[in-house]
Coordinates of C-alpha atoms in Angstrom, one line a residue:
Chain A
M1 CA -39.5 -28.5 -50.4
K2 CA -36.8 -30.2 -48.5
N3 CA -36.3 -31.8 -45.1
R4 CA -33.3 -30.7 -43.0
K5 CA -31.8 -31.1 -39.6
A6 CA -31.0 -27.5 -38.8
E7 CA -28.6 -26.7 -36.1
I8 CA -29.8 -24.3 -33.4
I9 CA -27.4 -21.4 -33.3
S10 CA -29.3 -19.5 -30.6
N11 CA -32.7 -19.5 -28.9
R12 CA -33.4 -16.5 -26.6
Q13 CA -36.2 -14.6 -25.1
I14 CA -36.7 -11.1 -26.7
A15 CA -40.0 -10.0 -25.2
E16 CA -42.7 -11.3 -22.9
N17 CA -43.7 -14.8 -24.1
T18 CA -41.6 -14.1 -27.3
Y19 CA -38.5 -16.0 -28.4
E20 CA -36.1 -15.7 -31.3
M21 CA -34.4 -18.8 -32.6
I22 CA -31.6 -18.7 -35.2
L23 CA -31.0 -21.9 -37.2
S24 CA -28.3 -22.9 -39.6
H25 CA -29.3 -22.6 -43.3
D26 CA -28.0 -24.3 -46.4
G27 CA -28.6 -21.4 -48.7
T28 CA -31.9 -22.7 -50.2
E29 CA -33.7 -19.7 -51.8
L30 CA -36.4 -18.2 -49.6
K31 CA -39.0 -15.5 -50.0
P32 CA -40.4 -13.2 -47.3
G33 CA -43.7 -14.5 -45.9
Q34 CA -42.8 -18.2 -46.4
F35 CA -42.6 -20.5 -43.4
I36 CA -40.8 -23.6 -42.0
N37 CA -42.6 -26.5 -40.4
I38 CA -40.8 -27.8 -37.3
K39 CA -41.0 -31.3 -35.8
L40 CA -40.6 -31.2 -32.1
E41 CA -39.7 -34.3 -30.0
G42 CA -42.9 -35.7 -28.4
F43 CA -45.4 -33.9 -30.6
F44 CA -47.1 -35.5 -33.5
L45 CA -47.8 -32.6 -35.9
R46 CA -45.2 -30.1 -37.0
R47 CA -45.3 -26.5 -35.9
P48 CA -45.6 -24.0 -38.8
I49 CA -43.5 -20.8 -38.0
S50 CA -43.0 -17.9 -40.3
I51 CA -39.5 -16.9 -41.4
C52 CA -38.5 -13.6 -39.9
D53 CA -35.1 -13.2 -41.6
W54 CA -32.4 -15.2 -43.4
D55 CA -29.1 -15.0 -45.1
E56 CA -26.9 -17.7 -46.8
K57 CA -26.1 -19.4 -43.5
T58 CA -28.9 -18.7 -41.1
I59 CA -32.7 -18.5 -40.7
T60 CA -34.2 -16.5 -37.9
I61 CA -37.7 -17.3 -36.6
I62 CA -39.6 -15.6 -33.8
Y63 CA -42.3 -17.4 -32.0
K64 CA -44.7 -16.8 -29.1
T65 CA -45.3 -19.4 -26.5
V66 CA -49.0 -20.1 -27.0
G67 CA -49.2 -23.8 -26.2
R68 CA -47.4 -26.9 -25.2
G69 CA -45.4 -27.2 -28.4
T70 CA -43.9 -23.7 -28.3
E71 CA -43.4 -24.0 -24.5
A72 CA -41.2 -27.0 -25.2
M73 CA -39.5 -25.2 -28.1
K74 CA -38.3 -22.4 -25.8
R75 CA -36.3 -24.9 -23.8
Y76 CA -34.3 -26.0 -26.9
V77 CA -30.6 -25.0 -26.5
S78 CA -28.0 -23.9 -28.9
G79 CA -25.9 -26.7 -30.3
G80 CA -28.9 -29.0 -30.7
S81 CA -30.8 -29.5 -33.9
I82 CA -34.4 -29.6 -35.1
D83 CA -36.0 -31.3 -38.0
I84 CA -37.6 -28.8 -40.4
L85 CA -39.4 -28.8 -43.8
L86 CA -38.8 -25.7 -46.0
P87 CA -39.5 -23.5 -47.8
L88 CA -43.3 -23.6 -47.5
G89 CA -46.0 -21.3 -48.7
N90 CA -46.1 -18.7 -51.5
G91 CA -44.6 -15.7 -49.7
Y92 CA -44.7 -12.1 -50.8
D93 CA -43.6 -11.3 -54.3
V94 CA -41.4 -8.1 -53.9
S95 CA -41.0 -7.8 -57.6
D96 CA -44.7 -7.1 -58.2
E97 CA -45.1 -3.7 -60.0
R98 CA -48.2 -2.8 -58.1
I99 CA -46.1 -2.3 -54.9
G100 CA -45.1 1.1 -56.2
Q101 CA -42.9 3.7 -54.5
K102 CA -44.6 4.0 -51.2
P103 CA -45.8 0.7 -49.7
I104 CA -46.9 0.5 -46.1
V105 CA -46.0 -2.6 -44.0
V106 CA -48.2 -3.4 -41.1
G107 CA -47.6 -6.1 -38.6
G108 CA -49.4 -7.0 -35.4
G109 CA -48.0 -9.2 -32.5
A110 CA -47.1 -12.6 -33.8
G111 CA -47.6 -11.2 -37.3
V112 CA -44.6 -8.8 -37.0
P113 CA -41.7 -11.3 -37.7
P114 CA -42.4 -12.0 -41.4
M115 CA -42.6 -8.2 -42.0
F116 CA -39.0 -7.8 -41.1
G117 CA -37.7 -10.1 -43.9
L118 CA -40.2 -8.4 -46.2
C119 CA -38.9 -4.9 -45.3
R120 CA -35.3 -6.0 -45.8
E121 CA -36.1 -7.3 -49.3
L122 CA -38.1 -4.2 -50.1
V123 CA -35.2 -2.0 -49.0
A124 CA -32.8 -4.1 -51.1
R125 CA -35.0 -3.3 -54.1
G126 CA -34.7 0.4 -53.4
S127 CA -38.1 0.9 -51.8
K128 CA -38.6 2.6 -48.5
P129 CA -41.8 1.3 -46.8
L130 CA -43.4 3.0 -43.9
V131 CA -43.6 0.5 -41.1
V132 CA -46.5 0.3 -38.6
L133 CA -46.3 -2.2 -35.8
G134 CA -48.9 -3.1 -33.2
F135 CA -48.5 -4.9 -29.9
R136 CA -50.6 -5.5 -26.8
S137 CA -48.1 -3.7 -24.6
S138 CA -44.5 -2.5 -24.5
K139 CA -43.6 -5.7 -22.7
E140 CA -44.4 -7.7 -25.8
M141 CA -42.6 -5.4 -28.2
F142 CA -39.6 -6.6 -30.2
Y143 CA -37.5 -5.7 -33.2
I144 CA -38.4 -2.0 -33.3
E145 CA -34.8 -1.0 -33.5
K146 CA -34.0 -3.7 -36.1
F147 CA -36.6 -2.2 -38.4
R148 CA -35.2 1.3 -37.8
E149 CA -31.7 0.0 -38.6
L150 CA -33.0 -0.8 -42.1
G151 CA -33.3 3.0 -42.4
L152 CA -37.1 2.9 -42.1
E153 CA -39.6 5.1 -40.3
V154 CA -41.4 3.0 -37.7
A155 CA -44.7 3.9 -36.0
V156 CA -45.9 1.8 -33.1
A157 CA -49.3 1.3 -31.5
T158 CA -49.9 -0.5 -28.2
E159 CA -53.3 -1.5 -26.9
D160 CA -52.5 -0.3 -23.4
G161 CA -50.7 2.8 -24.5
S162 CA -47.4 1.8 -22.8
Y163 CA -45.5 2.7 -25.9
G164 CA -46.2 4.8 -29.0
V165 CA -49.9 5.6 -29.8
K166 CA -52.5 4.0 -27.6
G167 CA -54.7 1.9 -29.7
F168 CA -54.4 -0.2 -32.9
V169 CA -52.3 -0.1 -36.0
T170 CA -55.3 1.4 -37.8
D171 CA -55.2 4.4 -35.4
V172 CA -51.7 5.2 -36.6
L173 CA -51.7 4.7 -40.3
S174 CA -53.3 6.7 -43.0
D175 CA -53.6 5.6 -46.6
S176 CA -52.8 9.0 -47.9
E177 CA -50.2 8.8 -50.7
C178 CA -49.4 5.1 -50.1
T179 CA -49.2 3.0 -53.2
S180 CA -49.8 -0.5 -51.6
F181 CA -49.7 -2.3 -48.3
F182 CA -48.6 -5.6 -46.8
T183 CA -50.1 -6.9 -43.6
C184 CA -49.8 -9.9 -41.2
G185 CA -51.4 -10.2 -37.8
P186 CA -54.6 -11.3 -36.0
E187 CA -57.7 -11.7 -38.2
G188 CA -59.4 -8.8 -36.6
M189 CA -56.5 -6.6 -37.5
L190 CA -56.5 -7.9 -41.1
K191 CA -60.2 -7.1 -41.4
A192 CA -59.6 -3.6 -40.0
M193 CA -56.8 -3.0 -42.5
D194 CA -59.1 -4.0 -45.4
S195 CA -61.8 -1.5 -44.3
T196 CA -59.3 1.3 -43.5
M197 CA -57.3 1.3 -46.7
G198 CA -58.7 3.0 -49.8
R199 CA -60.5 0.7 -52.2
G200 CA -58.1 1.1 -55.1
I201 CA -55.0 0.3 -53.2
S202 CA -53.3 -3.1 -53.8
G203 CA -52.8 -5.1 -50.6
W204 CA -51.3 -8.5 -49.6
F205 CA -52.5 -10.2 -46.4
S206 CA -50.8 -13.1 -44.7
F207 CA -53.1 -15.6 -43.0
E208 CA -52.8 -18.0 -40.1
E209 CA -54.6 -21.3 -39.9
R210 CA -54.3 -24.6 -38.0
M211 CA -52.4 -26.9 -40.4
G212 CA -52.0 -30.6 -40.8
C213 CA -49.1 -31.1 -43.2
G214 CA -48.1 -27.6 -44.2
F215 CA -47.3 -28.7 -47.8
G216 CA -50.7 -29.0 -49.5
A217 CA -51.6 -32.7 -49.0
C218 CA -54.3 -32.8 -46.3
M219 CA -56.7 -29.9 -47.1
G220 CA -56.7 -29.1 -43.4
C221 CA -56.2 -25.3 -43.9
S222 CA -58.3 -24.5 -46.9
C223 CA -60.1 -21.2 -47.2
E224 CA -62.7 -20.0 -49.7
T225 CA -61.5 -17.1 -52.0
R226 CA -63.0 -15.3 -55.0
Y227 CA -60.8 -17.6 -57.1
G228 CA -62.0 -20.8 -55.5
S229 CA -60.7 -22.8 -52.6
K230 CA -57.1 -22.2 -51.6
R231 CA -54.8 -24.0 -49.2
I232 CA -53.3 -21.5 -46.7
C233 CA -50.1 -23.6 -46.6
K234 CA -49.6 -23.9 -50.3
E235 CA -51.4 -21.1 -52.3
G236 CA -51.1 -19.0 -49.2
P237 CA -50.3 -17.8 -46.6
V238 CA -50.3 -14.6 -48.6
L239 CA -53.5 -13.8 -50.4
E240 CA -54.2 -10.8 -52.5
R241 CA -56.7 -8.2 -51.3
E242 CA -59.2 -8.7 -54.1
E243 CA -59.5 -12.4 -53.7
I244 CA -60.3 -12.5 -50.0
I245 CA -63.8 -13.2 -48.8
W246 CA -64.2 -11.6 -45.4
Chain B
M1 CA -40.2 -54.8 -56.5
V2 CA -37.8 -57.5 -55.4
G3 CA -36.0 -55.7 -52.5
S4 CA -33.0 -57.9 -52.6
D5 CA -32.0 -61.4 -53.9
R6 CA -34.0 -63.1 -51.2
T7 CA -36.9 -60.9 -50.4
N8 CA -40.1 -60.6 -52.4
M9 CA -42.5 -57.9 -51.5
K10 CA -45.2 -58.6 -54.1
V11 CA -48.8 -59.1 -53.1
E12 CA -52.0 -59.6 -55.0
L13 CA -54.9 -57.4 -54.3
C14 CA -58.2 -58.4 -56.0
G15 CA -56.4 -59.8 -59.1
I16 CA -53.9 -57.0 -59.5
T17 CA -50.3 -57.6 -58.4
L18 CA -48.7 -54.9 -56.3
D19 CA -44.9 -54.5 -56.3
N20 CA -45.2 -54.0 -52.5
P21 CA -48.2 -53.7 -50.1
I22 CA -47.6 -50.0 -49.4
I23 CA -50.6 -47.7 -50.2
P24 CA -50.8 -44.1 -49.1
A25 CA -54.3 -43.7 -47.6
S26 CA -57.0 -41.5 -49.1
G27 CA -57.0 -38.0 -47.7
T28 CA -53.3 -37.9 -46.8
F29 CA -51.9 -38.0 -50.3
G30 CA -54.1 -35.6 -52.3
F31 CA -53.9 -36.7 -55.9
G32 CA -50.2 -37.5 -55.6
R33 CA -48.9 -34.2 -57.0
E34 CA -47.2 -32.9 -53.8
F35 CA -45.4 -36.2 -53.2
A36 CA -44.3 -36.8 -56.8
E37 CA -42.3 -33.6 -56.5
L38 CA -40.4 -35.3 -53.6
Y39 CA -39.8 -38.8 -54.8
D40 CA -40.8 -41.2 -57.7
I41 CA -44.2 -42.3 -56.5
N42 CA -44.0 -45.3 -58.9
I43 CA -42.2 -47.2 -56.1
L44 CA -45.5 -47.4 -54.3
G45 CA -47.8 -50.4 -54.4
T46 CA -50.5 -47.9 -55.5
F47 CA -52.1 -44.9 -53.8
S48 CA -55.7 -44.1 -52.8
F49 CA -56.6 -40.6 -54.0
K50 CA -58.7 -38.0 -52.2
G51 CA -62.3 -39.1 -51.5
T52 CA -64.4 -38.0 -54.5
T53 CA -68.0 -37.0 -54.6
G54 CA -70.5 -36.2 -57.3
K55 CA -70.1 -32.4 -57.1
N56 CA -67.0 -30.4 -56.0
R57 CA -67.1 -29.6 -52.3
F58 CA -65.3 -27.0 -50.1
G59 CA -65.8 -29.2 -47.0
N60 CA -66.1 -28.1 -43.4
P61 CA -65.3 -24.8 -41.9
T62 CA -61.8 -24.3 -40.3
P63 CA -60.2 -25.1 -37.9
R64 CA -60.2 -28.7 -39.3
I65 CA -57.1 -30.0 -37.5
A66 CA -56.3 -30.7 -33.9
E67 CA -53.2 -32.4 -32.4
C68 CA -53.3 -35.3 -30.1
T69 CA -50.8 -37.5 -28.3
E70 CA -49.3 -39.7 -31.1
G71 CA -52.0 -38.6 -33.5
M72 CA -54.3 -36.0 -34.9
I73 CA -57.9 -35.2 -35.5
N74 CA -59.2 -34.0 -38.8
S75 CA -62.5 -32.8 -40.0
V76 CA -61.9 -31.8 -43.6
G77 CA -65.3 -32.9 -44.7
L78 CA -64.5 -34.4 -48.1
E79 CA -63.1 -31.2 -49.8
N80 CA -62.6 -32.4 -53.4
P81 CA -62.9 -31.2 -57.0
G82 CA -65.9 -33.5 -57.7
V83 CA -66.0 -36.5 -60.1
D84 CA -65.8 -34.2 -63.2
G85 CA -62.8 -32.4 -61.9
V86 CA -61.1 -35.6 -61.0
I87 CA -61.7 -37.2 -64.4
N88 CA -60.9 -34.0 -66.5
E89 CA -58.0 -32.6 -64.4
E90 CA -56.6 -34.9 -61.8
L91 CA -56.4 -38.2 -63.6
P92 CA -54.6 -36.7 -66.6
E93 CA -52.1 -35.2 -64.1
I94 CA -51.8 -38.5 -62.3
S95 CA -51.0 -40.3 -65.6
K96 CA -47.9 -38.0 -66.0
M97 CA -46.4 -39.1 -62.7
F98 CA -47.8 -42.6 -62.0
N99 CA -47.8 -45.5 -64.4
K100 CA -49.6 -48.0 -62.2
S101 CA -53.2 -48.5 -61.4
V102 CA -54.5 -46.1 -58.8
M103 CA -57.2 -46.7 -56.2
A104 CA -60.2 -44.4 -56.6
N105 CA -61.7 -43.4 -53.3
V106 CA -65.4 -42.7 -53.7
S107 CA -67.8 -41.0 -51.2
G108 CA -71.3 -39.8 -51.4
F109 CA -74.4 -38.5 -49.7
S110 CA -76.9 -40.9 -51.3
L111 CA -76.9 -44.3 -52.8
E112 CA -77.4 -42.8 -56.3
E113 CA -74.3 -40.6 -55.8
Y114 CA -72.1 -43.6 -54.8
V115 CA -73.3 -45.5 -57.8
E116 CA -72.7 -42.7 -60.2
V117 CA -69.3 -41.7 -59.0
A118 CA -68.0 -45.2 -58.6
G119 CA -69.3 -46.2 -62.0
R120 CA -67.7 -43.2 -63.8
L121 CA -64.4 -43.6 -62.1
A122 CA -64.3 -47.3 -62.7
L123 CA -64.5 -46.6 -66.5
Q124 CA -61.2 -44.7 -66.3
K125 CA -58.3 -46.7 -67.6
Q126 CA -55.9 -45.7 -64.7
V127 CA -58.3 -46.7 -62.0
G128 CA -57.5 -50.2 -60.7
W129 CA -59.8 -50.4 -57.7
I130 CA -62.8 -48.6 -56.4
E131 CA -62.5 -47.9 -52.7
L132 CA -66.0 -47.1 -51.4
N133 CA -65.8 -44.8 -48.4
I134 CA -68.9 -45.6 -46.4
S135 CA -67.1 -44.5 -43.2
C136 CA -66.3 -40.7 -43.4
P137 CA -67.1 -39.4 -39.9
N138 CA -67.0 -35.8 -40.9
V139 CA -70.1 -35.3 -43.0
H140 CA -73.6 -35.2 -41.4
R141 CA -75.5 -37.0 -44.1
G142 CA -74.2 -40.0 -46.0
G143 CA -70.6 -41.1 -45.3
M144 CA -70.6 -43.0 -42.1
A145 CA -74.4 -43.4 -42.0
F146 CA -73.9 -46.1 -44.7
G147 CA -71.1 -47.7 -42.8
T148 CA -72.5 -48.2 -39.4
D149 CA -75.5 -50.3 -40.2
P150 CA -75.0 -53.8 -41.8
K151 CA -78.2 -53.4 -43.9
E152 CA -77.2 -50.0 -45.3
A153 CA -73.6 -51.1 -45.9
A154 CA -74.9 -54.1 -47.9
R155 CA -77.4 -52.0 -49.8
V156 CA -74.8 -49.5 -51.1
T157 CA -72.2 -52.2 -51.7
G158 CA -74.7 -54.3 -53.6
A159 CA -75.9 -51.3 -55.7
V160 CA -72.4 -50.2 -56.6
K161 CA -71.3 -53.8 -57.4
K162 CA -74.3 -54.2 -59.7
A163 CA -73.5 -51.0 -61.5
L164 CA -69.9 -52.0 -62.0
E165 CA -70.9 -55.4 -63.3
A166 CA -73.3 -53.8 -65.8
Q167 CA -70.3 -52.0 -67.4
S168 CA -68.2 -55.1 -67.7
S169 CA -68.1 -55.0 -71.5
D170 CA -66.6 -51.4 -71.3
G171 CA -63.9 -52.5 -68.9
G172 CA -65.6 -50.8 -66.1
N173 CA -66.0 -53.7 -63.7
K174 CA -63.2 -52.9 -61.4
P175 CA -62.7 -54.6 -58.1
L176 CA -64.8 -53.0 -55.3
I177 CA -63.1 -52.5 -52.0
V178 CA -65.3 -51.1 -49.2
K179 CA -63.7 -48.9 -46.5
L180 CA -65.2 -49.5 -43.1
S181 CA -65.7 -47.4 -40.0
P182 CA -64.3 -48.4 -36.6
N183 CA -67.1 -46.5 -35.0
V184 CA -69.3 -49.5 -34.6
T185 CA -69.9 -52.2 -32.1
D186 CA -68.7 -55.1 -34.3
I187 CA -66.8 -54.2 -37.5
S188 CA -66.7 -57.8 -38.6
E189 CA -70.5 -57.8 -38.8
I190 CA -70.5 -54.9 -41.3
A191 CA -67.6 -56.6 -43.1
V192 CA -69.5 -59.9 -43.6
A193 CA -72.6 -57.9 -44.8
C194 CA -70.4 -56.2 -47.5
E195 CA -68.8 -59.5 -48.5
I196 CA -72.2 -61.1 -49.0
A197 CA -73.3 -58.0 -51.0
G198 CA -70.5 -58.4 -53.4
A199 CA -67.4 -56.5 -52.1
D200 CA -64.2 -57.8 -53.5
G201 CA -62.1 -56.5 -50.7
L202 CA -62.3 -54.3 -47.5
T203 CA -60.2 -51.5 -46.1
L204 CA -60.0 -51.4 -42.3
I205 CA -60.1 -48.8 -40.7
N206 CA -61.2 -45.3 -41.3
T207 CA -60.6 -42.7 -38.5
V208 CA -61.9 -43.1 -35.0
Q209 CA -64.2 -40.4 -33.8
G210 CA -62.7 -38.1 -31.3
M211 CA -62.4 -34.5 -30.2
R212 CA -60.1 -32.0 -28.3
I213 CA -61.2 -28.9 -26.3
D214 CA -59.2 -25.7 -26.2
L215 CA -58.8 -24.8 -22.6
K216 CA -58.4 -21.1 -23.3
T217 CA -61.7 -20.8 -25.0
G218 CA -63.5 -23.8 -23.4
R219 CA -64.7 -24.8 -26.9
P220 CA -63.9 -27.7 -29.2
V221 CA -60.7 -27.1 -31.1
I222 CA -62.2 -28.0 -34.5
A223 CA -65.1 -26.1 -36.0
N224 CA -67.1 -29.3 -36.6
K225 CA -66.5 -30.2 -32.9
I226 CA -66.0 -34.0 -33.4
G227 CA -63.6 -35.3 -36.0
G228 CA -61.7 -38.4 -37.0
F229 CA -58.7 -39.5 -35.0
S230 CA -55.7 -41.0 -36.8
G231 CA -52.0 -41.6 -36.3
P232 CA -49.8 -44.1 -34.4
A233 CA -52.1 -44.1 -31.4
I234 CA -54.8 -46.0 -33.4
L235 CA -52.5 -48.8 -34.7
P236 CA -53.6 -51.3 -32.0
I237 CA -57.3 -50.6 -32.7
A238 CA -56.8 -51.2 -36.4
L239 CA -54.8 -54.4 -35.8
G240 CA -57.5 -55.7 -33.5
M241 CA -60.2 -55.0 -36.1
V242 CA -58.2 -56.4 -39.0
Y243 CA -57.5 -59.6 -37.0
R244 CA -61.1 -60.1 -36.0
T245 CA -62.4 -59.5 -39.5
Y246 CA -59.8 -61.7 -41.1
E247 CA -61.4 -64.7 -39.3
K248 CA -64.9 -63.8 -40.7
V249 CA -64.3 -63.0 -44.4
K250 CA -62.6 -64.6 -47.4
I251 CA -62.0 -61.4 -49.4
P252 CA -58.7 -59.6 -48.9
I253 CA -58.3 -56.8 -46.3
V254 CA -56.3 -53.6 -46.7
G255 CA -55.1 -52.6 -43.3
C256 CA -55.1 -49.0 -42.4
G257 CA -54.6 -47.1 -39.1
G258 CA -51.5 -45.7 -37.5
V259 CA -48.9 -47.4 -39.7
S260 CA -45.7 -45.4 -39.6
C261 CA -42.8 -47.9 -39.9
P262 CA -41.9 -51.2 -41.6
E263 CA -42.5 -53.1 -38.4
D264 CA -46.1 -51.8 -38.3
V265 CA -46.5 -53.1 -41.9
L266 CA -45.4 -56.6 -40.9
E267 CA -47.8 -56.6 -37.9
M268 CA -50.7 -55.4 -40.0
M269 CA -50.1 -58.2 -42.5
M270 CA -49.7 -60.8 -39.8
A271 CA -53.1 -59.7 -38.4
G272 CA -54.6 -60.4 -41.9
A273 CA -53.9 -57.5 -44.2
T274 CA -52.9 -58.0 -47.9
G275 CA -52.3 -54.3 -48.6
V276 CA -51.2 -51.8 -46.0
Q277 CA -52.2 -48.1 -46.1
V278 CA -50.1 -45.4 -44.6
G279 CA -52.1 -42.3 -43.6
A280 CA -51.3 -39.6 -41.1
A281 CA -47.6 -40.4 -41.2
N282 CA -47.4 -38.9 -44.7
L283 CA -48.4 -35.5 -43.3
V284 CA -45.5 -35.4 -40.8
N285 CA -42.9 -37.1 -42.9
P286 CA -43.8 -36.8 -46.6
W287 CA -41.0 -39.3 -47.5
I288 CA -42.4 -42.0 -45.1
C289 CA -43.7 -44.4 -47.7
Q290 CA -40.4 -44.3 -49.6
E291 CA -38.5 -44.9 -46.4
I292 CA -40.8 -47.8 -45.4
I293 CA -40.5 -49.5 -48.8
E294 CA -36.7 -49.1 -48.7
A295 CA -36.5 -50.5 -45.2
L296 CA -38.9 -53.4 -45.6
P297 CA -36.4 -55.9 -47.1
S298 CA -34.0 -55.6 -44.1
Q299 CA -36.9 -56.0 -41.7
M300 CA -38.1 -59.1 -43.6
K301 CA -34.6 -60.5 -43.4
K302 CA -34.5 -59.8 -39.7
Y303 CA -37.6 -61.9 -39.2
G304 CA -36.8 -64.6 -41.7
I305 CA -39.5 -63.6 -44.2
E306 CA -38.7 -64.4 -47.9
N307 CA -42.1 -63.7 -49.4
L308 CA -44.1 -61.0 -47.8
R309 CA -47.4 -62.6 -48.9
D310 CA -46.6 -65.6 -46.8
I311 CA -47.2 -63.7 -43.6
I312 CA -50.7 -62.5 -44.4
G313 CA -52.8 -63.7 -41.5
G314 CA -49.8 -65.4 -40.0
A315 CA -50.8 -64.4 -36.4
H316 CA -53.9 -66.5 -36.5

């Protein structure tokens, strides 16, 4: 873990209540599913935000304005800098053999961003995941084209039916012939994913929790698993399907 | 550590000399591992490890954390590996990265549990002090129940002291520091009761009870509803309590509450603290204790302080 003052390269609205911020990066190795922890002026605790994408020089994050902190964050302008801790969390292991030839990647709402970096890494390893994304409505949709530009088939569900299939991600996907799945989104969606996917299929779930430190010191975000207590910020946010206690 | 030619940061806490007064507070430093990856934690005076109970505990349901202006609320509820886990797994790990005496924070739900856990940890070579946490606001039985009544505080302090003294010949009679709750009418009354019962030192203060409500749901933010408030916002509360208690007791005080810069350390010592704990600040800036220790000599020079120990209680 390191502490950096990252330069804000851009910060723009990309959908309703949804913003994309691009930060300078020093090339530190990152994994999909990891997050950064941001110190905002005037707020005591840092804000953990998942990494959407990165290269040698930049990190892209996407955040929803859900409270006073993220409301303040949307007003940050390019040219300024923010204090970040990174990389945090375990992230997805794209080298895991259990992923197989046909993984499905499922993201819902604020859980969509980390799935982009994951898909890019999976594609780079020669795999072609099927992508299923869920949003409340077309107004909150983002990055559909970016996923397609990776050469992937993307299915979309919206709760109000304003785009794609009306309903939830589980109304779109089927587990036929898939070898594994990755998912990030609201807890209800994660639970639905677990009950929809066939028992024998390997899956990786990314969880969200209110955090104190984000690096494993305070035990603020612990959860009970079949392998004992785990810190979402340290041994998570990605948990394996078989260890999760719903 | 002698910060420069002229400044001396050494203090003595219950017969053990600390290179400097800086002590990461229990619950904000785990068992040191996460921080030892970031800097050499041997620069610390010591550190107080995560509150340990007789059996391992998962703690309270989540959410356990809420943000506040200049602070935070936690309700972790003493998640810890239990005394066996600490002795068999954590202490051997600590010995690999920390070559000084560590402060063992002990919690419990009954007098017997406090006595057992404190006694067993005091027998460990690396443990320099027992810090008896009778002030955890986040568990329903035990914890703070012992720390809000002078008679109960004296009873548990006396029982632990007696048990520690009984293992003197095995090297297990470590100094007993009692960590007090600010959630009382007069903390100095509890402090005096603990001193009379045999405490060798006191830590003031644990977190202040508080809560936040989520306007979107209309419900408390944290699952346990009310938690412990810490962070820079509580520094004045801690200073006031250390100041008042310093006038009533002879045993050393470890000041704790809202400390986040070297100036806060100086204030805490002038109020009456011998050691100074840094808590919530570690969670936001994990290098904060290193930064404070490095910056202390220049702050001492600025205020004409040669020996840090000379300012203890200086504001009285």
